[in-house]
Every structure is written in structure tokens, then in C-alpha cells.
Coordinates of C-alpha atoms in Angstrom, one line a residue:
Chain A
M153 CA 66.8 -5.2 45.7
I154 CA 64.2 -4.8 48.4
K155 CA 61.3 -2.5 48.2
T156 CA 58.4 -2.0 50.5
E157 CA 55.2 -0.2 49.7
N158 CA 53.1 1.1 52.6
V159 CA 53.7 -2.0 54.7
H160 CA 51.6 -2.6 57.8
Y161 CA 51.8 -5.5 60.1
D162 CA 49.5 -6.3 63.0
Y163 CA 50.1 -9.0 65.6
I164 CA 46.7 -10.5 66.6
R165 CA 46.5 -12.4 69.8
Y166 CA 43.4 -14.1 71.3
E167 CA 43.4 -13.9 75.1
N168 CA 41.6 -17.2 75.8
D169 CA 39.5 -18.5 73.0
E170 CA 38.7 -17.2 69.5
S171 CA 35.4 -15.9 70.5
S172 CA 36.8 -13.1 72.7
E173 CA 38.0 -9.8 71.4
P174 CA 41.5 -10.2 69.9
K175 CA 44.3 -8.0 71.1
I176 CA 45.8 -6.2 68.1
T177 CA 49.3 -4.7 68.2
H178 CA 50.2 -2.5 65.2
A179 CA 53.9 -3.3 65.0
V180 CA 54.6 -1.8 61.6
T181 CA 52.4 1.1 60.4
G182 CA 53.1 2.2 56.8
V183 CA 56.7 1.7 55.9
D184 CA 58.1 2.7 52.4
L185 CA 61.7 2.0 51.7
D186 CA 63.8 1.1 48.8
V187 CA 67.1 -0.8 49.2
K188 CA 69.3 -0.8 46.1
K189 CA 71.6 -3.7 45.2
G190 CA 74.9 -3.5 46.8
Q191 CA 73.9 -1.0 49.5
F192 CA 74.7 -1.2 53.1
I193 CA 71.6 -0.2 55.1
A194 CA 71.2 0.2 58.8
I195 CA 67.9 0.2 60.6
L196 CA 68.0 1.8 64.0
G197 CA 65.2 1.9 66.6
A198 CA 64.5 1.3 70.2
N199 CA 63.2 -2.0 71.6
G200 CA 59.6 -2.4 70.4
S201 CA 59.9 0.1 67.5
G202 CA 59.0 -2.5 64.9
K203 CA 62.4 -3.0 63.3
S204 CA 62.6 -6.8 63.9
T205 CA 59.1 -7.2 62.6
L206 CA 60.0 -5.2 59.5
A207 CA 63.1 -7.3 59.0
K208 CA 61.1 -10.5 59.0
H209 CA 59.3 -9.2 56.0
F210 CA 62.6 -9.1 54.0
N211 CA 62.7 -12.9 53.6
A212 CA 59.0 -13.6 53.9
L213 CA 59.0 -14.9 57.4
L214 CA 56.2 -12.5 57.7
V215 CA 53.9 -11.2 55.0
P216 CA 52.4 -7.7 55.4
T217 CA 48.9 -7.3 56.8
E218 CA 48.6 -4.5 54.3
G219 CA 50.9 -3.2 51.6
T220 CA 53.6 -5.1 49.6
V221 CA 57.2 -6.2 49.9
Y222 CA 59.3 -7.0 46.9
V223 CA 62.5 -9.0 47.2
G224 CA 64.4 -9.0 43.9
G225 CA 61.2 -8.1 42.2
M226 CA 59.3 -11.0 43.7
D227 CA 56.2 -10.2 45.8
T228 CA 56.6 -11.9 49.2
K229 CA 52.9 -12.9 49.2
D230 CA 53.6 -15.2 46.2
E231 CA 54.0 -18.5 47.9
E232 CA 55.3 -20.2 44.8
R233 CA 58.4 -18.0 45.0
L234 CA 58.9 -18.5 48.7
W235 CA 62.1 -20.5 48.4
D236 CA 63.5 -18.2 45.7
I237 CA 62.9 -15.3 48.1
R238 CA 64.5 -17.0 51.1
Q239 CA 67.5 -17.9 48.9
S240 CA 68.0 -14.3 47.7
A241 CA 67.6 -12.8 51.2
G242 CA 69.2 -14.7 54.1
M243 CA 68.8 -13.8 57.7
V244 CA 71.0 -13.9 60.8
F245 CA 69.5 -13.5 64.2
Q246 CA 70.6 -12.2 67.6
N247 CA 71.4 -15.4 69.5
P248 CA 74.2 -17.4 68.0
D249 CA 73.2 -20.5 70.0
N250 CA 69.7 -20.6 68.4
Q251 CA 70.8 -20.9 64.8
I252 CA 73.5 -23.5 64.7
I253 CA 72.2 -27.0 64.2
A254 CA 75.1 -29.3 63.1
S255 CA 77.8 -30.7 65.4
V256 CA 80.6 -29.7 63.1
V257 CA 81.2 -26.2 61.7
E258 CA 81.6 -27.2 58.0
E259 CA 78.4 -29.3 58.1
D260 CA 76.5 -26.4 59.6
V261 CA 77.6 -24.2 56.8
G262 CA 76.6 -26.8 54.2
F263 CA 73.1 -27.2 55.6
G264 CA 71.6 -24.4 53.6
P265 CA 72.8 -25.4 50.1
E266 CA 72.0 -29.0 50.9
N267 CA 68.4 -28.0 51.5
L268 CA 68.4 -26.1 48.2
G269 CA 69.3 -29.4 46.4
V270 CA 72.8 -28.2 45.4
P271 CA 75.0 -31.2 44.1
T272 CA 77.5 -32.5 46.7
D273 CA 80.6 -31.3 44.9
E274 CA 79.2 -27.8 44.6
I275 CA 78.2 -27.8 48.3
W276 CA 81.7 -28.4 49.3
K277 CA 83.0 -25.8 47.0
R278 CA 80.6 -23.3 48.5
V279 CA 81.4 -24.3 52.0
D280 CA 85.1 -23.8 51.4
E281 CA 84.4 -20.4 49.9
A282 CA 82.0 -19.3 52.7
L283 CA 84.5 -20.4 55.4
T284 CA 87.3 -18.5 53.6
I285 CA 85.2 -15.3 53.4
T286 CA 84.3 -15.4 57.1
G287 CA 87.8 -16.4 58.2
L288 CA 86.7 -19.7 59.7
T289 CA 88.7 -22.2 57.7
A290 CA 90.9 -23.1 60.6
W291 CA 87.8 -24.1 62.6
R292 CA 86.0 -26.1 60.0
E293 CA 86.2 -29.4 61.8
F294 CA 85.5 -27.9 65.2
S295 CA 82.3 -28.4 67.2
P296 CA 80.4 -25.1 67.2
N297 CA 80.1 -25.3 71.0
R298 CA 83.9 -24.7 71.3
L299 CA 83.7 -21.4 69.4
S300 CA 83.3 -17.9 70.8
G301 CA 80.1 -15.9 70.3
G302 CA 81.7 -13.9 67.5
Q303 CA 82.8 -17.0 65.8
K304 CA 79.4 -18.6 66.1
Q305 CA 77.8 -15.6 64.5
R306 CA 80.3 -15.9 61.7
V307 CA 79.3 -19.5 61.2
A308 CA 75.7 -18.3 60.9
I309 CA 76.9 -15.8 58.3
A310 CA 78.9 -18.4 56.4
G311 CA 75.8 -20.6 56.4
I312 CA 73.9 -17.9 54.7
M313 CA 76.7 -17.1 52.3
A314 CA 76.8 -20.7 51.1
M315 CA 73.3 -20.2 49.8
R316 CA 74.7 -17.4 47.6
P317 CA 72.2 -14.8 48.5
E318 CA 72.1 -11.3 47.0
C319 CA 71.1 -9.8 50.3
I320 CA 71.8 -10.6 54.0
V321 CA 69.6 -9.3 56.8
L322 CA 71.1 -9.2 60.2
D323 CA 68.8 -8.6 63.2
E324 CA 71.0 -7.3 66.1
P325 CA 73.8 -9.8 65.3
T326 CA 76.1 -8.3 67.9
A327 CA 73.7 -7.8 70.8
M328 CA 75.0 -10.8 72.8
L329 CA 78.7 -10.4 71.9
D330 CA 81.6 -8.7 73.7
P331 CA 83.6 -5.9 71.9
V332 CA 85.9 -8.3 70.2
G333 CA 83.1 -10.5 68.9
R334 CA 81.3 -7.4 67.8
T335 CA 84.2 -6.2 65.8
E336 CA 84.7 -9.6 64.2
V337 CA 81.1 -9.8 63.0
L338 CA 81.0 -6.2 61.7
E339 CA 84.3 -6.7 59.8
A340 CA 82.9 -9.9 58.2
V341 CA 79.7 -8.1 57.2
S342 CA 81.4 -5.0 55.9
D343 CA 83.7 -7.3 53.8
L344 CA 80.7 -9.1 52.3
N345 CA 79.3 -5.8 51.3
K346 CA 82.5 -4.2 49.9
N347 CA 84.3 -7.1 48.3
Y348 CA 81.5 -9.5 47.4
G349 CA 78.8 -7.0 46.5
V350 CA 76.2 -8.5 48.9
T351 CA 73.4 -6.1 49.9
V352 CA 73.4 -5.7 53.7
I353 CA 70.6 -4.7 56.0
L354 CA 71.9 -4.3 59.5
I355 CA 69.4 -3.9 62.4
T356 CA 71.0 -2.6 65.6
H357 CA 70.8 -0.2 68.4
H358 CA 74.5 0.2 68.7
M359 CA 75.0 3.6 67.0
E360 CA 78.7 3.1 66.4
E361 CA 78.0 0.1 64.2
T362 CA 76.1 2.2 61.7
V363 CA 78.6 5.0 60.9
G364 CA 79.9 3.1 57.8
A365 CA 76.4 2.5 56.3
D366 CA 75.3 4.1 53.1
R367 CA 72.0 4.9 54.5
I368 CA 70.3 4.8 58.0
F369 CA 66.6 4.4 58.6
L370 CA 65.3 5.3 62.1
M371 CA 62.2 3.6 63.2
E372 CA 59.9 4.7 65.9
K373 CA 56.4 3.2 66.8
G374 CA 56.3 1.2 63.6
K375 CA 57.2 4.0 61.2
I376 CA 60.4 5.3 59.6
V377 CA 60.7 8.8 61.2
L378 CA 64.2 9.7 59.8
S379 CA 66.4 8.5 57.0
G380 CA 69.6 9.6 55.4
T381 CA 73.3 9.2 55.5
P382 CA 74.9 8.6 58.9
R383 CA 76.1 12.2 58.9
E384 CA 72.5 13.5 58.3
V385 CA 70.8 11.2 60.7
F386 CA 73.3 11.7 63.6
S387 CA 72.9 15.5 63.2
H388 CA 69.5 15.0 64.8
V389 CA 70.9 14.5 68.3
E390 CA 67.7 15.5 70.1
E391 CA 65.3 13.5 67.9
L392 CA 67.4 10.4 68.4
A393 CA 67.3 10.9 72.1
A394 CA 63.5 11.3 72.0
A395 CA 63.3 8.0 70.1
G396 CA 65.2 6.3 73.0
L397 CA 68.4 6.2 71.1
D398 CA 71.7 8.0 71.3
V399 CA 74.6 9.1 69.0
P400 CA 78.2 7.9 69.1
Q401 CA 80.2 9.4 72.0
V402 CA 82.4 11.6 69.8
T403 CA 79.3 12.9 67.9
R404 CA 77.8 13.9 71.2
L405 CA 81.0 15.6 72.4
A406 CA 81.2 17.5 69.1
Y407 CA 77.6 18.5 69.3
E408 CA 78.0 19.8 72.9
L409 CA 81.2 21.7 72.0
K410 CA 79.4 23.3 69.0
R411 CA 76.6 24.4 71.3
E412 CA 79.2 26.1 73.4
G413 CA 80.2 28.1 70.3
L414 CA 83.2 26.2 69.0
D415 CA 83.6 26.2 65.2
I416 CA 82.8 22.6 64.2
P417 CA 81.4 22.3 60.7
G418 CA 78.7 19.7 60.1
T419 CA 78.3 16.5 62.0
V420 CA 81.3 14.6 63.4
L421 CA 81.2 10.8 63.2
T422 CA 84.8 9.7 64.1
A423 CA 87.4 10.6 66.7
D424 CA 89.8 11.6 63.9
E425 CA 87.4 14.0 62.4
L426 CA 86.8 15.7 65.7
V427 CA 90.5 15.9 66.5
S428 CA 91.2 17.6 63.1
C429 CA 88.3 20.1 63.6
L430 CA 89.4 21.0 67.1
Y431 CA 93.1 21.3 66.1
N432 CA 92.2 23.6 63.1
D433 CA 90.0 25.8 65.2
W434 CA 92.5 26.0 68.0
S435 CA 95.4 26.8 65.6
R436 CA 93.3 29.6 64.1
Q437 CA 92.6 31.0 67.5
K438 CA 96.3 31.0 68.3
G439 CA 97.1 33.2 65.3
G440 CA 96.6 30.8 62.4
A441 CA 100.4 30.3 61.9
Q442 CA 100.2 26.5 62.1
P443 CA 99.5 24.5 58.9
S444 CA 95.9 23.4 59.1
D445 CA 94.6 19.9 58.5
E446 CA 92.3 19.1 55.7
V447 CA 88.9 18.2 57.1
Q448 CA 87.1 15.8 54.8
H449 CA 83.4 16.0 54.9
A450 CA 81.1 14.0 52.8
P451 CA 78.8 16.3 50.8
E452 CA 75.4 16.6 52.3
T453 CA 72.9 14.9 49.9
Chain B
M114 CA 86.3 -4.7 105.1
L115 CA 83.1 -6.0 103.6
L116 CA 84.5 -8.6 101.2
K117 CA 88.1 -9.8 101.0
L118 CA 89.8 -12.2 98.6
E119 CA 93.1 -13.5 99.8
N120 CA 95.3 -15.2 97.2
V121 CA 92.4 -16.8 95.5
T122 CA 93.2 -19.3 92.8
Y123 CA 90.7 -21.4 90.9
Q124 CA 91.6 -24.3 88.6
Y125 CA 89.4 -26.8 86.9
N126 CA 90.0 -30.1 85.1
I127 CA 92.9 -30.5 87.4
G128 CA 95.3 -33.3 86.5
T129 CA 93.9 -33.6 82.9
P130 CA 95.5 -32.2 79.7
G131 CA 92.6 -29.7 79.7
E132 CA 93.6 -28.1 83.0
V133 CA 92.7 -24.5 83.2
T134 CA 93.7 -21.8 85.7
A135 CA 90.7 -19.5 85.6
L136 CA 91.9 -17.3 88.5
E137 CA 95.4 -16.9 89.7
N138 CA 96.3 -15.4 93.0
I139 CA 93.6 -12.8 93.2
C140 CA 93.8 -10.4 96.2
L141 CA 91.0 -7.8 96.5
D142 CA 89.5 -5.7 99.3
I143 CA 86.0 -4.4 98.7
D144 CA 84.6 -1.8 101.1
R145 CA 81.0 -1.1 102.0
G146 CA 79.5 1.5 99.7
E147 CA 81.9 1.1 96.8
Y148 CA 80.8 1.2 93.2
I149 CA 83.1 -1.1 91.3
G150 CA 83.3 -1.7 87.5
L151 CA 84.6 -5.1 86.5
I152 CA 85.9 -5.4 83.0
G153 CA 87.8 -7.9 80.9
H154 CA 87.2 -9.7 77.6
T155 CA 85.3 -13.0 77.4
G156 CA 87.3 -15.7 79.2
S157 CA 89.3 -13.3 81.3
G158 CA 87.9 -14.7 84.5
K159 CA 85.4 -12.0 85.6
S160 CA 82.4 -14.3 85.7
T161 CA 84.4 -16.9 87.7
L162 CA 85.5 -14.1 90.0
I163 CA 82.0 -12.9 90.9
Q164 CA 80.8 -16.4 91.5
H165 CA 83.5 -16.6 94.3
L166 CA 82.0 -13.6 96.0
N167 CA 78.8 -15.3 97.1
G168 CA 80.2 -18.8 97.4
L169 CA 78.9 -20.4 94.2
I170 CA 82.4 -21.5 93.4
R171 CA 84.9 -22.7 96.0
P172 CA 88.5 -21.5 95.4
T173 CA 91.1 -24.2 94.7
S174 CA 93.3 -22.3 97.1
G175 CA 93.1 -19.0 99.0
R176 CA 90.3 -17.5 101.1
V177 CA 87.1 -15.5 100.6
L178 CA 86.1 -13.4 103.6
F179 CA 82.7 -11.7 104.1
E180 CA 82.7 -9.3 107.1
G181 CA 86.0 -10.9 108.2
E182 CA 84.7 -14.5 108.2
D183 CA 85.9 -17.2 105.9
I184 CA 82.9 -18.2 103.8
W185 CA 84.3 -21.7 103.4
G186 CA 85.1 -22.0 107.2
E187 CA 83.4 -24.7 109.2
G188 CA 79.8 -24.0 110.0
Y189 CA 79.6 -20.9 107.8
S190 CA 76.1 -20.6 106.2
R191 CA 76.6 -19.8 102.6
Q192 CA 72.9 -19.7 102.1
Q193 CA 72.8 -16.8 104.5
L194 CA 75.7 -15.2 102.6
R195 CA 73.7 -15.3 99.4
F196 CA 71.0 -13.1 101.0
H197 CA 73.7 -10.5 101.7
V198 CA 75.6 -10.8 98.4
G199 CA 73.0 -10.7 95.6
L200 CA 74.1 -11.8 92.1
V201 CA 72.1 -10.8 89.0
F202 CA 73.3 -13.1 86.2
Q203 CA 73.5 -12.2 82.5
Y204 CA 70.1 -12.2 80.9
P205 CA 68.5 -12.7 84.3
E206 CA 65.0 -12.7 82.7
H207 CA 65.7 -16.2 81.4
Q208 CA 65.4 -17.3 85.0
L209 CA 61.9 -16.0 85.6
F210 CA 59.8 -19.1 86.2
E211 CA 56.7 -18.3 88.2
T212 CA 53.2 -17.8 86.8
D213 CA 53.0 -14.2 87.8
V214 CA 55.5 -11.4 88.5
I215 CA 54.8 -10.8 92.2
T216 CA 55.1 -14.6 93.0
D217 CA 58.4 -14.7 91.1
V218 CA 59.9 -11.8 93.1
C219 CA 58.6 -13.4 96.4
F220 CA 60.7 -16.5 95.8
G221 CA 63.9 -15.0 97.3
P222 CA 62.4 -13.5 100.5
K223 CA 60.3 -16.7 101.1
N224 CA 63.6 -18.7 100.9
M225 CA 64.9 -16.4 103.6
G226 CA 62.2 -17.8 105.9
L227 CA 59.9 -14.7 105.8
S228 CA 56.2 -15.1 106.1
A229 CA 54.1 -14.9 102.9
E230 CA 52.9 -11.5 103.9
E231 CA 56.4 -10.1 104.6
A232 CA 57.7 -11.7 101.4
K233 CA 55.0 -9.9 99.5
E234 CA 55.8 -6.6 101.1
R235 CA 59.5 -7.0 100.3
A236 CA 58.6 -8.0 96.7
A237 CA 56.4 -5.0 96.2
A238 CA 59.1 -2.7 97.6
A239 CA 61.7 -4.3 95.3
L240 CA 59.5 -4.0 92.2
R241 CA 58.9 -0.3 93.1
A242 CA 62.6 0.3 93.5
A243 CA 63.3 -1.4 90.2
G244 CA 60.8 0.9 88.5
A245 CA 58.3 -1.8 87.5
E246 CA 54.7 -0.5 87.3
E247 CA 52.1 -1.9 89.6
D248 CA 49.8 -3.1 86.8
I249 CA 52.3 -5.8 85.8
Y250 CA 52.4 -7.5 89.2
E251 CA 49.7 -10.0 88.3
K252 CA 50.9 -10.6 84.8
S253 CA 52.8 -13.6 83.5
P254 CA 56.5 -12.7 83.1
F255 CA 56.1 -13.8 79.5
E256 CA 53.8 -11.0 78.7
L257 CA 56.3 -8.3 79.5
S258 CA 58.7 -6.5 77.2
G259 CA 62.4 -7.2 77.4
G260 CA 63.2 -4.2 79.6
Q261 CA 60.3 -4.9 82.0
K262 CA 61.4 -8.5 82.4
R263 CA 65.0 -7.4 83.2
R264 CA 63.6 -5.1 85.9
V265 CA 61.5 -7.9 87.4
A266 CA 64.5 -10.2 87.4
I267 CA 66.6 -7.5 89.2
A268 CA 63.8 -7.0 91.7
G269 CA 63.9 -10.7 92.5
V270 CA 67.4 -10.1 93.9
L271 CA 66.6 -6.7 95.4
A272 CA 63.8 -8.3 97.4
M273 CA 66.4 -10.0 99.5
E274 CA 67.7 -6.6 100.4
P275 CA 71.4 -7.5 99.9
D276 CA 74.3 -5.5 101.1
V277 CA 76.2 -6.2 97.9
L278 CA 74.6 -6.2 94.5
I279 CA 76.6 -7.9 91.7
L280 CA 75.3 -7.5 88.2
D281 CA 76.7 -9.4 85.2
E282 CA 76.2 -7.2 82.2
P283 CA 72.8 -6.0 83.2
T284 CA 72.3 -3.8 80.1
A285 CA 73.2 -6.4 77.5
G286 CA 70.7 -6.5 74.6
L287 CA 68.8 -3.4 75.7
D288 CA 68.5 -0.2 73.7
P289 CA 70.1 3.0 74.8
R290 CA 67.1 4.2 76.7
G291 CA 66.8 0.8 78.5
R292 CA 70.5 0.9 79.3
K293 CA 70.2 4.3 80.7
E294 CA 67.2 3.3 82.9
I295 CA 69.0 0.3 84.3
L296 CA 72.2 2.3 85.0
T297 CA 70.2 5.0 86.7
L298 CA 68.5 2.4 88.8
I299 CA 71.8 1.1 89.9
D300 CA 73.2 4.6 90.7
D301 CA 70.1 5.2 92.8
L302 CA 70.5 1.9 94.8
H303 CA 74.1 2.9 95.4
A304 CA 73.5 6.6 96.3
S305 CA 70.3 6.3 98.4
R306 CA 70.7 2.9 100.0
G307 CA 74.4 2.8 100.2
M308 CA 74.4 -0.6 98.4
T309 CA 77.8 -1.9 97.4
I310 CA 77.8 -2.3 93.6
I311 CA 79.9 -4.6 91.4
L312 CA 79.0 -4.0 87.8
V313 CA 80.4 -6.3 85.2
S314 CA 80.3 -4.6 81.8
H315 CA 81.8 -4.6 78.3
S316 CA 81.0 -0.9 77.9
M317 CA 84.0 1.3 78.8
E318 CA 81.7 4.3 78.4
D319 CA 79.3 2.9 81.0
V320 CA 81.9 2.1 83.7
A321 CA 83.7 5.4 83.1
D322 CA 80.4 7.3 83.7
H323 CA 79.3 5.3 86.8
A324 CA 81.9 3.4 88.7
G325 CA 84.3 4.9 91.2
R326 CA 86.8 2.1 90.9
L327 CA 87.7 -0.1 88.1
I328 CA 89.1 -3.7 88.2
V329 CA 90.4 -5.0 84.9
M330 CA 90.8 -8.8 84.6
N331 CA 93.1 -10.4 82.1
K332 CA 94.0 -14.0 81.8
G333 CA 92.8 -14.8 85.3
K334 CA 94.7 -12.0 87.0
T335 CA 93.8 -8.4 88.0
A336 CA 95.6 -6.3 85.5
F337 CA 94.5 -2.9 86.9
D338 CA 92.7 -1.9 90.0
A339 CA 92.3 1.9 90.3
V340 CA 90.0 4.8 89.6
P341 CA 88.7 4.8 86.0
K342 CA 90.8 7.7 84.9
E343 CA 94.0 6.0 85.9
V344 CA 93.0 2.8 84.3
F345 CA 92.1 4.5 81.0
A346 CA 95.5 6.2 80.9
H347 CA 96.8 2.7 80.1
Y348 CA 94.6 2.6 77.0
K349 CA 97.4 1.0 74.8
E350 CA 97.8 -1.8 77.3
L351 CA 94.0 -2.2 77.5
E352 CA 94.0 -2.7 73.7
A353 CA 96.5 -5.5 74.1
M354 CA 94.0 -7.2 76.4
Q355 CA 91.3 -6.9 73.7
L356 CA 89.7 -4.0 75.6
S357 CA 89.6 -0.3 74.8
A358 CA 89.1 3.0 76.5
P359 CA 86.1 5.2 75.9
Q360 CA 86.1 7.1 72.6
V361 CA 86.8 10.4 74.3
T362 CA 90.0 9.1 75.7
Y363 CA 91.3 8.6 72.2
V364 CA 90.2 12.1 71.3
M365 CA 91.9 13.6 74.3
H366 CA 95.2 11.8 73.7
A367 CA 95.3 12.8 70.0
L368 CA 94.6 16.4 70.9
K369 CA 97.4 16.4 73.4
E370 CA 99.8 15.0 70.9
R371 CA 99.0 17.9 68.6
G372 CA 99.8 20.4 71.3
L373 CA 96.4 21.3 72.8
P374 CA 96.7 21.6 76.5
V375 CA 93.9 19.2 77.3
D376 CA 93.5 16.9 80.3
I377 CA 94.2 13.4 78.9
N378 CA 92.5 11.8 81.9
A379 CA 89.1 13.1 80.9
S380 CA 87.1 9.9 80.3
T381 CA 83.5 11.1 80.0
V382 CA 81.8 13.5 77.6
A383 CA 81.2 16.1 80.4
E384 CA 84.9 16.0 81.5
A385 CA 86.2 16.2 77.9
K386 CA 83.9 19.1 77.1
E387 CA 85.1 21.0 80.1
S388 CA 88.8 20.4 79.4
I389 CA 88.5 21.3 75.7
L390 CA 86.6 24.5 76.5
K391 CA 89.3 25.5 79.0
C392 CA 91.9 25.6 76.1
Y393 CA 89.9 28.4 74.6
E394 CA 89.6 30.5 77.8
R395 CA 91.8 33.5 78.4

């Protein structure tokens, strides 16, 4: 679906006039990644690690200084395919207030397909569908400024869905939301992926949001320094800390208990897993009479 | 008592169909040197509450007292009050407006009537305290990274050397390292300067780790006001208020249900670790 080959991106800024030496920031320095159709991908990284710059390459908001990005087989440098690329990979940004333009929810959702020249009947069909998927049907005639942050982000997602993209790129969509809004948005995104087959690329620095991803890429200083399943990536507790990140609280607790010598196999991602592990270990210590819980661990790939 | 709220109620759109009671009969005593975590979901009244503490909002009924004086009493200077009770808004970096960092931070002290020189001294001290490096003082705020801007904005309030520092979600939008840095800075202001801290946060983990007292707002009322452990013991009720306890609280409760003799009140990773390891000792 999306493939990058040795992508570099430099920001070039001239201090005063074009004659002076430009200031060059190497934001992305050689990224290769391959996202398959239908995957749920998370990109983690600290502020300034280059993850947003990379994300803007996925729908040709930026084209690489060096290297190539393919979206659905199309080279993003090909200007003639620009609109096809933007239609197949839609983008949702951090601030809900910056991406809503209409004064009524349903009109905002219809803005995208209207720009694509979709016939009116079809636009309304798509709007209905997108509102249903994101659970916003009851708010369709509301003014967006009466919605909560989480609802506004879902309007933004619905607006993308109405363009029928194959892939949706979300750049820190929950950074400005409260826990309820955050859950709403993540559930909507996960639903798109599981039930509608949309490829999802989620950029975030909230570790808990990525435990359900198929694959995580960790970025540091413009490069991908670690990739794998959440279980693999979160086993690198120290490396994540060095990259300015963290692991979910239960993963940290499990890691610290393991260091103290408790028998905890693999990497723990959820509270339930940790409870099962600890209960089994404790039962064994007490004589092993109690029936033990099955601990399910995904195979390490 | 440093700050006291007596039966504070705040309503707006009074007499219209859109009448809202944002705060209802709030009573609070805040002592000098406390570190308070203020939590509640969006619309619970926590932002309205903190704006009462430095006189930005006038209660519909009830009184707000600072050092025993009614801040809405006749002749009371609320401008002076705001030098004592500093409020750092959400995304404070959006309010940076000067052409360079040091001038921006000087704005508060200058308003206090200090000379340009004194203001500059205060500003430099505040920037140092906030962990902003000296080489950014002459830069435009727009040239800074998100984390740096946030520090400069906090320094702008610190420069007034307030007794009480109220921060509305100071870590929103920052990465884990940035969050840790800001929280460490706040801990430091509390520990070494004895500043009274009121931290508004959505992160239960953060308030569990840092605050000594937790106030939970729900529908304009204080639902809980106790030490964090006691509050998190009500984790089921917190969920009904669209909040949650830290992840470790769930782990501890589940372990206890299965018969492990753990302390269900452990709310930080360090406490949970200690309690779990104890089960294995003998």
C-alpha cells in the first residue's frame, strides 16, 4: 500500500535573504518501510524525531529530497497523480479545530467527495455511510463548535472516509483530547481497520494506543531505529527510554518484576496478561495445587 | 489557610433556557505548600474552578478567600492577587507574543511595577528555573521547539514569583521525555521553593506519582478530595465519571481477587512492585 525507499527530507530555511547560507535541517534521513494493505501501523517517536515529516510524505504533502515514496504503486513525485494519491491516502491532524471548515457536520463530511467531483446523490450516500461508521449520525445537523474534541476528530475522520480512501494517516489525533475523547477516536480508527479493511498509519507518542497495532516503527533522529510487533518493540524498555519514550505502565511493572527474578515470560502488554502471569507464578510457589491460567502469548516473529 | 472557597457556586446564562451550573457549592481549603492534583473529565468544572482561584471569574454566590481576605471584597486588588496566584493555561505557548524570549518573560514582572533591570533579573532567574538554556533568550519564541516554548511560557508566570502555581494540563501534547521534564520542574518548584502547586491533569498516572492530594470534579461538584490512594480505591466510581485509575490499580485489584495478599492501594509502579515482591518473601 505504502512503500518508502531510502527517503530523506531536508528543511531548508534562509535566514534573511536567499544570498546568505541556508539553514538545513535533516528531518528524515533514510527511511525504508513497507506498509501492506489492511495493516494497522503505528509510528512512535519523540517530538522532533521526524515522524510528522515522514507522515506528510504518505499523501504527497511533502515529496522526498532524496529517495522515493509509493502510494498504491504511484510515485508521489508524479504530479499528474497527485489527486489520486490524496484520495487513496487521507490525513487527520492533531488539532480538531484546524481541520473543520463547514458550519454543519454533514456538510463538512461532504466537502471531500464534493471536491473530487462526486455526483450529489452519491455524496449524500457517502456522507450517510461515513457518519454511521464514525457514530455521528445523531450529530449530523449540529454545528461542529458544539461538539467535543473527540467528536470533532471523528468528524475529521468521517470527512476522510467519505473520500473512500484505502489508507488513513493520523498524526497524533489524540494529543489534544481527554481520556474519553481519546478512546472514542481510537475505537473509531480500530473499527475502520478491522471492519472496513482500511489501512491505518497512526502516529503517536502515547504508548498505550499502539498495543493493538500489527507493527510498530520507532523513529529517532529521522531514522527508524526499531520495528516489530508491539510485543517485540516494548521488550526494548531501555532503548525506548533512551529515545525519549516510555512503555505502558503494566509493561514497565512486569519488566521491573522480572528484573527482580519473578518468572514472567516474554513481554507483557495488558493488565490481564500480567495478572495471569503473576497468579500462575504465585500458585506454583505455593505448591502448585491451584489450577493454572492459560497465558496466551503471540508467537515471536 | 492560603486559599479558601466557601460555598462557591457559578452559573452562567442565568434566566435563559441555556442556564448552566458550572460549579455547585464548592468548599475547599488549600494550605501553603500543598501539591494538589485536580482531575475530572471535560466539562466537569475544573477549568472554571481554577479561574476562581485568581479572580478571573466571580462566583455567582459564595466567597473566595486568599490569606483570609475575600478577593471580591471592597477595595481588594485582584491585580495584586494574580501576582500571588499564577495560572498557566493550557497550551500556554500560544500566548507568547513578544519578539524575543526574554522580553516575553519580562512582561509579568514589568506589570508588577518592577524596573526594567529588576524585571530582566527576575526573567532570567525564571528561565533558569524552568530549564531554558541561555542561548535562546534573544531568539524569537517562534524559533523554539514545542517543549522549549512551553518552558518559556511557564517561566513567564514564574517570573512573578507566585505563592501558588496553577497549571492546566502542562504536559498536553508533549512526548514522554518532555512530560517527565515538566513534571520534574514542578516537583522541584514544590520541594525547593515550597510553592503551592495545583496540577490539572488527565493523566491518573501523573497525579498518582506526583500529587499529595487529589481533588476529583464531577458535574460541577467535588466528588472526592483525599490522598491519591484513597481516591483510586474508588476506581469503579471514577469510571462512572468517565475517569479511570492508573493501570497498576487494576492489576492490584485483580491480583487481590485471586487471593494474592497484595496492597490494593498501591497506585504507582514502585509501590506495586514492592507490594508484589512482598508476597514472595518468607
